[in-house]
XYZ file of C-alpha atoms in Angstrom:
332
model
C 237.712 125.530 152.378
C 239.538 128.498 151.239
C 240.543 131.409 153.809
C 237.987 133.755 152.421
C 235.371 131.318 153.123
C 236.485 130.752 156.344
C 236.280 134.545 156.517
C 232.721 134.909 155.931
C 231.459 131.904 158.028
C 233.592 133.469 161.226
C 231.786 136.577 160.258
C 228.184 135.160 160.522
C 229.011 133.402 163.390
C 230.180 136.468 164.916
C 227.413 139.044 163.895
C 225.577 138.421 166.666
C 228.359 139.769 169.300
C 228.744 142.733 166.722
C 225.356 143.315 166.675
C 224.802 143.482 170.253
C 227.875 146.000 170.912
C 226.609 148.804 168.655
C 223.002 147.795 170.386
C 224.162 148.948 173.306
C 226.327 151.674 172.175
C 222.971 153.197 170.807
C 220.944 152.584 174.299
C 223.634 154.815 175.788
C 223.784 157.682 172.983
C 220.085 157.910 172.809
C 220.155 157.942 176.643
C 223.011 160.436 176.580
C 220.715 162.255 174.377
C 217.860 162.512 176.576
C 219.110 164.287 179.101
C 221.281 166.646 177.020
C 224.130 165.211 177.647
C 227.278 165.789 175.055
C 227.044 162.752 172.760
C 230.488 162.852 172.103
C 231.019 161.257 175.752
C 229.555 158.155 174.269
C 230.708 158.433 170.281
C 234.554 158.337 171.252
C 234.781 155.517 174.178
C 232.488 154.063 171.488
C 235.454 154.319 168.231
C 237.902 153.588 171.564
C 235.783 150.188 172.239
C 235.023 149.452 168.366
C 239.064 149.699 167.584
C 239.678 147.013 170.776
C 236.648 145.099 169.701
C 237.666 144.939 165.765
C 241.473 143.527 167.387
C 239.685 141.141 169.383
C 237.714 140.196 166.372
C 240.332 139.650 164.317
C 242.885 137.785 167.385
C 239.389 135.544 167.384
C 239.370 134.776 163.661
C 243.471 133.922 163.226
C 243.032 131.782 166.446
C 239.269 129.909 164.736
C 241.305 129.767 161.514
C 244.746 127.841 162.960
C 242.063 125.831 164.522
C 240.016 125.009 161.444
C 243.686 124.396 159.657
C 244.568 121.587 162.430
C 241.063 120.069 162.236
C 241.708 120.013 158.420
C 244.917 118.584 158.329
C 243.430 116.025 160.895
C 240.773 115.034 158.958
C 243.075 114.121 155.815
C 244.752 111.453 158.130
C 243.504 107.553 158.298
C 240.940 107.064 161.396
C 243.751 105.036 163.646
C 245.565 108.651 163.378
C 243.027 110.982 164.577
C 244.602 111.300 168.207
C 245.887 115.012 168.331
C 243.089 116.817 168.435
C 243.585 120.888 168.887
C 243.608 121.962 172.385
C 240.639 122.317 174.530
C 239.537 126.292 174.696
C 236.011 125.695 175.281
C 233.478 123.412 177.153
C 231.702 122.826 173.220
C 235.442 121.567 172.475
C 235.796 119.608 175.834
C 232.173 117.827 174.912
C 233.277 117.267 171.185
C 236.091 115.749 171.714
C 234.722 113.591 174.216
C 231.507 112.183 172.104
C 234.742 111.638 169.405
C 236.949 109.662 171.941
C 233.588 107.771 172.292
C 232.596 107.218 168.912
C 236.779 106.148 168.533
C 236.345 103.487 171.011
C 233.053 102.075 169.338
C 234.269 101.856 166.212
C 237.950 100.475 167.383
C 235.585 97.767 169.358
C 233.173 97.150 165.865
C 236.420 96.773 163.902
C 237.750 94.153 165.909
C 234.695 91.978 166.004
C 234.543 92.278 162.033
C 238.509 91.090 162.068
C 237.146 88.277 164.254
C 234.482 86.718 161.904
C 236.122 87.800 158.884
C 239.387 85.594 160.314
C 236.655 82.887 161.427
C 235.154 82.827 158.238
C 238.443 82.479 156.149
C 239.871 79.669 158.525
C 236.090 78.149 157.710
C 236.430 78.234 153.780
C 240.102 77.082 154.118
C 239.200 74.364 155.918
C 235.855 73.535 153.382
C 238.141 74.241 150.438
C 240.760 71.325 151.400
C 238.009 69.067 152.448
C 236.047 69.290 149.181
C 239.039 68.715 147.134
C 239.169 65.235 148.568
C 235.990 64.092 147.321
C 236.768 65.998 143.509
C 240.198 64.052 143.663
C 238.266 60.699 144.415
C 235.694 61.633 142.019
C 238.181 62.649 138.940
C 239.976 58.644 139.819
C 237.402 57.009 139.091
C 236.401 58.661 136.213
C 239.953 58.214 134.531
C 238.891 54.599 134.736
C 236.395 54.990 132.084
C 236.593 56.320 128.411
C 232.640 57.564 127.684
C 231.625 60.572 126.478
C 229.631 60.683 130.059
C 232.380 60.739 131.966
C 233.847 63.448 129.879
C 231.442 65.331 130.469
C 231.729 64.780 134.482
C 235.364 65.497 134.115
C 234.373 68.912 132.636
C 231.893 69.626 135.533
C 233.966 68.547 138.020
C 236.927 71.365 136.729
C 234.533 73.841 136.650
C 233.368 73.019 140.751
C 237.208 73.357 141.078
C 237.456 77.208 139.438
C 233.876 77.747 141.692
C 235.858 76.590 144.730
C 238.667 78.159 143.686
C 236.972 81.485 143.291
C 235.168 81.313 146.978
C 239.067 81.847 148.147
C 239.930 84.462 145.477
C 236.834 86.721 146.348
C 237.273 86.613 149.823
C 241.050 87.051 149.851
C 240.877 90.168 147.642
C 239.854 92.240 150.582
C 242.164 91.127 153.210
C 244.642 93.260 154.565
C 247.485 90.434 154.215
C 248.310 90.288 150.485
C 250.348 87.001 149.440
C 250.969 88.521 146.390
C 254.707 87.598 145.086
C 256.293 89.380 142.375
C 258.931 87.972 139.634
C 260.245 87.296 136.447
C 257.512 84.803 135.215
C 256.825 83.140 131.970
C 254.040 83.880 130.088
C 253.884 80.584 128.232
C 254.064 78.882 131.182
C 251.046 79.977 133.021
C 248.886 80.082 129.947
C 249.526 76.466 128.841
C 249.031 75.529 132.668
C 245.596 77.137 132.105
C 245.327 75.763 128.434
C 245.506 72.221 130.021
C 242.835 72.644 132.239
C 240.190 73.021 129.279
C 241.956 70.408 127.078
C 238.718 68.218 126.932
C 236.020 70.885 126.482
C 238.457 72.005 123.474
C 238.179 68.431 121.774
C 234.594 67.324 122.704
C 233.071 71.158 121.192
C 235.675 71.022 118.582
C 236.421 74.837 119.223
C 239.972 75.384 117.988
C 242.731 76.662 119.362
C 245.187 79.531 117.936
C 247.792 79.761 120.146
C 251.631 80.162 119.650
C 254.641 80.380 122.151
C 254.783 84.348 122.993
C 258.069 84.508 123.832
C 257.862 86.807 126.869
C 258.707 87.216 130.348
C 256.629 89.731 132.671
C 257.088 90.790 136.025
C 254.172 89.740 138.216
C 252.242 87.761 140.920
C 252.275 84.181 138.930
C 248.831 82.582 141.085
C 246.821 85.832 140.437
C 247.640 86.153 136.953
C 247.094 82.457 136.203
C 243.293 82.998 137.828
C 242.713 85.437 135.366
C 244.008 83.465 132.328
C 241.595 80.881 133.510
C 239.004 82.782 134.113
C 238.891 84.211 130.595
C 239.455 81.448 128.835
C 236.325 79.759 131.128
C 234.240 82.881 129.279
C 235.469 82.781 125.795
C 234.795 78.670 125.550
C 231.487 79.402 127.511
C 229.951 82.034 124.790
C 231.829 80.208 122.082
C 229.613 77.722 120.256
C 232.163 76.867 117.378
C 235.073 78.236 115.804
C 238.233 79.016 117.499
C 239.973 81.119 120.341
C 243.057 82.482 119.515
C 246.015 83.489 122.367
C 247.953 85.761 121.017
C 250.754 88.730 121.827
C 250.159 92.019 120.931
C 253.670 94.702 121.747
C 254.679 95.478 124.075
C 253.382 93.038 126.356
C 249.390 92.975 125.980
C 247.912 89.154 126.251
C 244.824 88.888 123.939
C 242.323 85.880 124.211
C 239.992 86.213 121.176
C 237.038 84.130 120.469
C 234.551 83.983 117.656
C 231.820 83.575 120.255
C 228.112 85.299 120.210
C 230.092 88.831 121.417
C 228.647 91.287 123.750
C 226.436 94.085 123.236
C 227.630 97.720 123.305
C 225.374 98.909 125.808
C 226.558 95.953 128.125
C 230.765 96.769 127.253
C 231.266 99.084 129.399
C 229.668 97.496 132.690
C 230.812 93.464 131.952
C 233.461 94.384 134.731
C 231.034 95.571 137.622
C 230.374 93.178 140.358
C 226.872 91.483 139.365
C 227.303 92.592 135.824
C 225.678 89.769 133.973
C 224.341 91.832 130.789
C 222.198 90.056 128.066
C 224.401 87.378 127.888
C 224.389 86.494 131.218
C 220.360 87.108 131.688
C 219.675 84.734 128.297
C 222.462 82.242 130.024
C 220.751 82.391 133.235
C 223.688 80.774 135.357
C 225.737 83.809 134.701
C 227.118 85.191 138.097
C 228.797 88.310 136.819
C 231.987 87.672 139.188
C 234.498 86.139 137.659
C 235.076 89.281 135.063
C 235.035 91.316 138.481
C 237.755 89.705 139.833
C 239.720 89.951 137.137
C 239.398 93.414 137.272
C 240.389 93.647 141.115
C 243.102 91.056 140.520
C 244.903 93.034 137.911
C 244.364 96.269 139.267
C 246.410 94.734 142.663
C 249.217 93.807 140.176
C 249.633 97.005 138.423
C 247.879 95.574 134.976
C 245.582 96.664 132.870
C 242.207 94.526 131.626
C 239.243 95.714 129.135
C 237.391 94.098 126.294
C 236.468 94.833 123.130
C 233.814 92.917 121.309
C 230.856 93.022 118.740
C 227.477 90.982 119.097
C 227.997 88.196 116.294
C 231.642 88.886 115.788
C 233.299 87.635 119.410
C 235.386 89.172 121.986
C 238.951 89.414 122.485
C 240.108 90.285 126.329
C 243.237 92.355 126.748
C 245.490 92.451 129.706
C 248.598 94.876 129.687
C 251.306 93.171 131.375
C 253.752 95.863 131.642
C 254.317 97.703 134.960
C 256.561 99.805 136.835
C 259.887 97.928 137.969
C 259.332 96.729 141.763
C 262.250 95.052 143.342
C 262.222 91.132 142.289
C 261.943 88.391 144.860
């Protein structure tokens, strides 16, 4: 709020006070009046009492206006801040800042509890996490014991309950306050043949192709959370892929593009396929479409300082790009 503003408000708030002085200065001069009396017995204490009145008008306004400044400057800070409050002039600012210290203590209290179950609940999925790795692991032996397109098939399903699982911890960690985000020198080729790897069979069985060679290139960033999203897009492209190829490829300086030749998105649906929920036409025709795992990505790269979009015509297929340069950050 700007001081002139501030001006007229105190003004409004004051007419009333105004009003009421010249009131009574005209009950006395029509008094004065009425029984001959000289009027100018009540016209100059009047200027005298206007000129004191307009000085204790304007002491007022300074004094509202450092006040209003403090309460500004206050209100610009994070909640755990908001101690210091102005100092009590008034019983309105005694009772204010009473139902505040109140409303303080509530939501300290409410915070607290949500720390609670929000610790409870990721000591929970931890724990589910590890334990339904076990049977996957047991699972995944026994199938390498037998060379059938069916088990294949249940070696494909049972990687993609392992990027589900995994993405129960990556959705819930995104919005705690402890970030185990480390950042280095890393290898690009490294993570995206790790990822590569992971959809080795669903490559073969399709047929779907794969472009993809070395990029050469090192980038500074959180190697875990960038791997997610490499996986994550390569999940989509062979998903809406139904043949052809993806290509991995490096555009300069340092932008990762994963191209497909897949069914492509719609135009109206570009712009949103990064929104939490976002499933689009795709997604409705697909019907198992959750519309998260483009979501995270976004989160994921905005935490490491990258940049993510698509671009993509229905028909044609979709190429993801993520800008892996940064600003220098001290290397672990």
């Amino acid at each position: 709020m700007s001081r002139e503003q501030f001006f007229k408000i105190y003004l409004r708030q004051s007419r009333k006070g105004i009003g009421i002085f010249f009131l009574f200065c005209a009950v006395f001069l029509c008094i004065f009046l009425l029984y001959d009396l000289p009027a100018g017995a009540v016209v100059y204490p009047a200027l005298i009492c206007s000129v004191l009145g307009a000085g204790v008008l304007v002491r007022g306004y300074y004094s509202a206006y450092q006040k209003h400044r403090e309460l500004d400057r206050i209100a610009q800070l994070s909640s755990e801040l908001m101690e210091h409050f102005p100092e009590k002039r008034t019983a309105a600012d005694w009772d204010y800042q009473e139902v505040i210290g109140h409303l303080r203590e509530e939501q300290s209290s409410l915070k607290n509890q949500l720390d609670m179950r929000y610790t409870d609940m990721m000591e929970y999925y931890t724990v589910w996490v590890h334990q339904i790795k076990t049977p996957i692991a047991s699972m995944r032996l026994m199938l390498q014991n037998e060379d059938s397109d069916q088990a294949r098939r249940l070696s494909e399903e049972l990687s993609r309950i392992e990027q589900y699982v995994e993405m129960v911890l990556v959705y819930l960690r995104l919005d705690s306050e402890s970030k185990d985000h480390v950042f280095r020198k890393c290898d690009l080729d490294q993570i995206v043949r790790g990822e590569v790897k992971k959809f080795a069979g669903q490559f073969i069985r399709r047929k779907i192709g794969l472009r993809y060679e070395p990029l050469g290139c090192e980038v500074l960033t959180d190697e875990k959370w960038l791997a997610f999203v490499v996986e994550q897009v390569i999940s989509n492209a062979l998903k809406y892929t139904e043949e052809g190829e993806i290509a991995i490829t490096l555009e300069e300086p340092k932008t990762l593009c994963i191209r497909d030749t897949g069914i492509g998105i719609a135009p109206e649906d570009l712009p949103r396929i990064f929104e939490k929920g976002y499933t689009g036409y795709n997604g409705r025709a697909d019907k198992k479409a959750s519309g998260i795992g483009l979501y995270l990505c976004r989160r994921i790269c905005t935490q490491l300082g990258h940049r993510i979009w698509a671009e993509s015509a229905p028909g044609v297929g979709t190429v993801i790009k993520v800008d892996l340069e940064r600003e220098e950050l001290q290397v672990e």
